[in-house]
Amino acid sequence: MAPIAASRQQFDEIPTVVGIFSAFGLVFSVSLFAWICCQRKSSKSNKTPPYKFVHVLKGVDIYPENLNSKKKFGADDKSESKNKSSMPKNSLHLDLEKRDLNGNFPKATPKVQSTSDLENLSPKHFAERKKDSVSPDSLKSITSLSSEDKQDKLGTLFFSLEYNFEKKAFVVNIKEARGLPAMDEQSMTSDPYIKMTILPEKKHKVKTRVLRKTLDPAFDETFTFYGIPYSQIQDLTLHFMILSFDRFSRDDVIGEVLIPLAGIELSEGRLLMDREIIKRNVRKSSGRGELLISLCYQSTTNTLTVVVLKARHLPKSDVSGLSDPYVKVNLYHAKKRISKKKTHVKKCTPNAVFNELFVFDIPCEGLDDISIEFLVLDSDRGSRNEVIGQLTLGCSAEGTGGEHWREICEYPRRQIAKWHMLCDG
């Protein structure tokens, strides 16, 4: 009986031992899981922000590391003085985070002006208060404005540039524009907005919001571009395109501003700048390039075959010289569009090869009331595509467009190809 009792006692102790080991295993697993989560969280916080840029409205800046925190945008004077004392000389920290709750800069900062202060200053006073940060050419362009020349002027763009060495971020703040011309003849006003591109690669394309019915728009929008080394800043160029929004047709181009960053020193802090808005690149209107089109009219099936073959010598869509062309084909009957087609986009080339065929059904007998419009456009993901050139073929067309049309009418079922010069869109 004694051996049987001992075996029963040992059998009863087995679940207790298993339970103890299971408890230790559970505690170890939970601790390991918590440690892994903490490591992942810390590694994520140390990684470089994945953003290309951060777009901020009305001067309130938000960096990626602040998105998950409840930290206020305003900072007290003690924290500002502490940060300034601990900042190394060769490092630049953006003070966009040191604005008040309204997004304005404190008056103690000498180089930065708030938006409300900028609105109360005339262009002349604005230039006098930042002589150290703006080139003499820009000051001359502002002070030389007279009442006689105002009609020919397209206005002035005010903006600021800054580089954050700690975050490797290039910061552009589009403050305002003044003295824009009225693009709407009825209301004698405009609906302006600004497109900005960093050249020459055109990787960063951004635009501001549209401000309604104003000739002096105050945008105050900040664009922060990450991952741009300071050594490459000198090779870049900023291209500002000032436009007026039109709901019913293509937006009107007011003008442009081109800022080469070569020679501009950003290591000392934020740089306030202004530039006079000039007319769009005049060189583009001298030649729009050529388009090779093949047409064939099938009188038996009453169809028109259009082949977009090639484009050559296309002009620069902007100062970078890189275009992404494609062709939009519109078929008109009695001046009413009845069909539309488009080719694929060809990347970064002034001499594109399309070789794309389209077949249109003609709703009437003959081609007397039929015309075809070809629009060569530059593909732009960030905004509305820009028209490079235009071509119209039909009975009333002039030059090679009319000749080509008459030939396909005289020789049906024959594929006839011709080069055509593009005109302004």
CSV table of N, CA, C and O in Angstrom, one decimal, residues 49-51 53-56 60-71 73 97 226:
chain,number,residue,atom,x,y,z
A,49,PRO,N,11.7,61.2,-41.5
A,49,PRO,CA,10.3,61.3,-41.9
A,49,PRO,C,10.2,60.9,-43.4
A,49,PRO,O,11.0,61.2,-44.2
A,50,PRO,N,9.2,60.1,-43.7
A,50,PRO,CA,9.0,59.5,-45.1
A,50,PRO,C,8.4,60.5,-46.0
A,50,PRO,O,8.2,60.2,-47.2
A,51,TYR,N,8.1,61.8,-45.5
A,51,TYR,CA,7.4,62.7,-46.4
A,51,TYR,C,8.3,63.4,-47.4
A,51,TYR,O,9.4,63.7,-47.0
A,53,PHE,N,7.3,66.4,-48.6
A,53,PHE,CA,7.1,67.7,-48.1
A,53,PHE,C,5.9,67.7,-47.2
A,53,PHE,O,5.1,66.9,-47.2
A,54,VAL,N,5.9,68.7,-46.3
A,54,VAL,CA,4.7,69.0,-45.5
A,54,VAL,C,4.1,70.3,-45.9
A,54,VAL,O,4.8,71.4,-45.8
A,55,HIS,N,2.9,70.3,-46.2
A,55,HIS,CA,2.2,71.6,-46.6
A,55,HIS,C,1.5,72.2,-45.5
A,55,HIS,O,0.6,71.5,-44.8
A,56,VAL,N,1.7,73.4,-45.1
A,56,VAL,CA,1.1,74.0,-44.0
A,56,VAL,C,0.5,75.3,-44.4
A,56,VAL,O,1.0,76.1,-45.2
A,60,VAL,N,1.3,78.1,-39.9
A,60,VAL,CA,1.5,77.1,-38.7
A,60,VAL,C,2.2,75.9,-39.2
A,60,VAL,O,1.7,75.2,-40.1
A,61,ASP,N,3.4,75.7,-38.7
A,61,ASP,CA,4.3,74.6,-39.2
A,61,ASP,C,4.1,73.4,-38.3
A,61,ASP,O,4.0,73.4,-37.1
A,62,ILE,N,4.0,72.2,-39.0
A,62,ILE,CA,3.8,70.9,-38.3
A,62,ILE,C,4.9,70.0,-38.8
A,62,ILE,O,4.9,69.7,-40.0
A,63,TYR,N,5.8,69.5,-38.0
A,63,TYR,CA,6.8,68.6,-38.4
A,63,TYR,C,6.3,67.2,-38.1
A,63,TYR,O,5.4,67.0,-37.2
A,64,PRO,N,6.7,66.1,-38.8
A,64,PRO,CA,6.2,64.8,-38.7
A,64,PRO,C,6.3,64.3,-37.2
A,64,PRO,O,5.4,63.6,-36.8
A,65,GLU,N,7.3,64.6,-36.5
A,65,GLU,CA,7.4,64.1,-35.1
A,65,GLU,C,6.4,64.8,-34.2
A,65,GLU,O,6.2,64.3,-33.1
A,66,ASN,N,5.8,65.9,-34.6
A,66,ASN,CA,4.8,66.5,-33.7
A,66,ASN,C,3.4,66.1,-34.1
A,66,ASN,O,2.5,66.6,-33.4
A,67,LEU,N,3.2,65.3,-35.1
A,67,LEU,CA,1.9,65.0,-35.5
A,67,LEU,C,1.2,64.1,-34.4
A,67,LEU,O,0.0,64.2,-34.3
A,68,ASN,N,1.9,63.3,-33.7
A,68,ASN,CA,1.3,62.4,-32.7
A,68,ASN,C,1.4,62.9,-31.3
A,68,ASN,O,0.9,62.3,-30.4
A,69,SER,N,1.9,64.1,-31.1
A,69,SER,CA,2.0,64.7,-29.8
A,69,SER,C,0.9,65.8,-29.6
A,69,SER,O,0.3,66.3,-30.6
A,70,LYS,N,0.6,66.1,-28.4
A,70,LYS,CA,-0.3,67.1,-28.1
A,70,LYS,C,0.3,68.5,-27.7
A,70,LYS,O,-0.2,69.3,-27.1
A,71,LYS,N,1.5,68.7,-28.3
A,71,LYS,CA,2.3,69.9,-28.0
A,71,LYS,C,1.7,71.0,-28.7
A,71,LYS,O,1.3,70.9,-29.9
A,73,PHE,N,1.5,74.7,-30.6
A,73,PHE,CA,2.4,75.3,-31.6
A,73,PHE,C,3.2,76.5,-31.0
A,73,PHE,O,4.3,76.8,-31.4
A,97,GLU,N,8.2,76.7,-35.4
A,97,GLU,CA,7.4,76.2,-34.3
A,97,GLU,C,7.2,77.2,-33.2
A,97,GLU,O,6.5,76.9,-32.3
A,226,TYR,N,11.6,67.6,-47.6
A,226,TYR,CA,12.6,66.8,-46.8
A,226,TYR,C,13.5,66.0,-47.8
A,226,TYR,O,13.2,65.7,-48.9
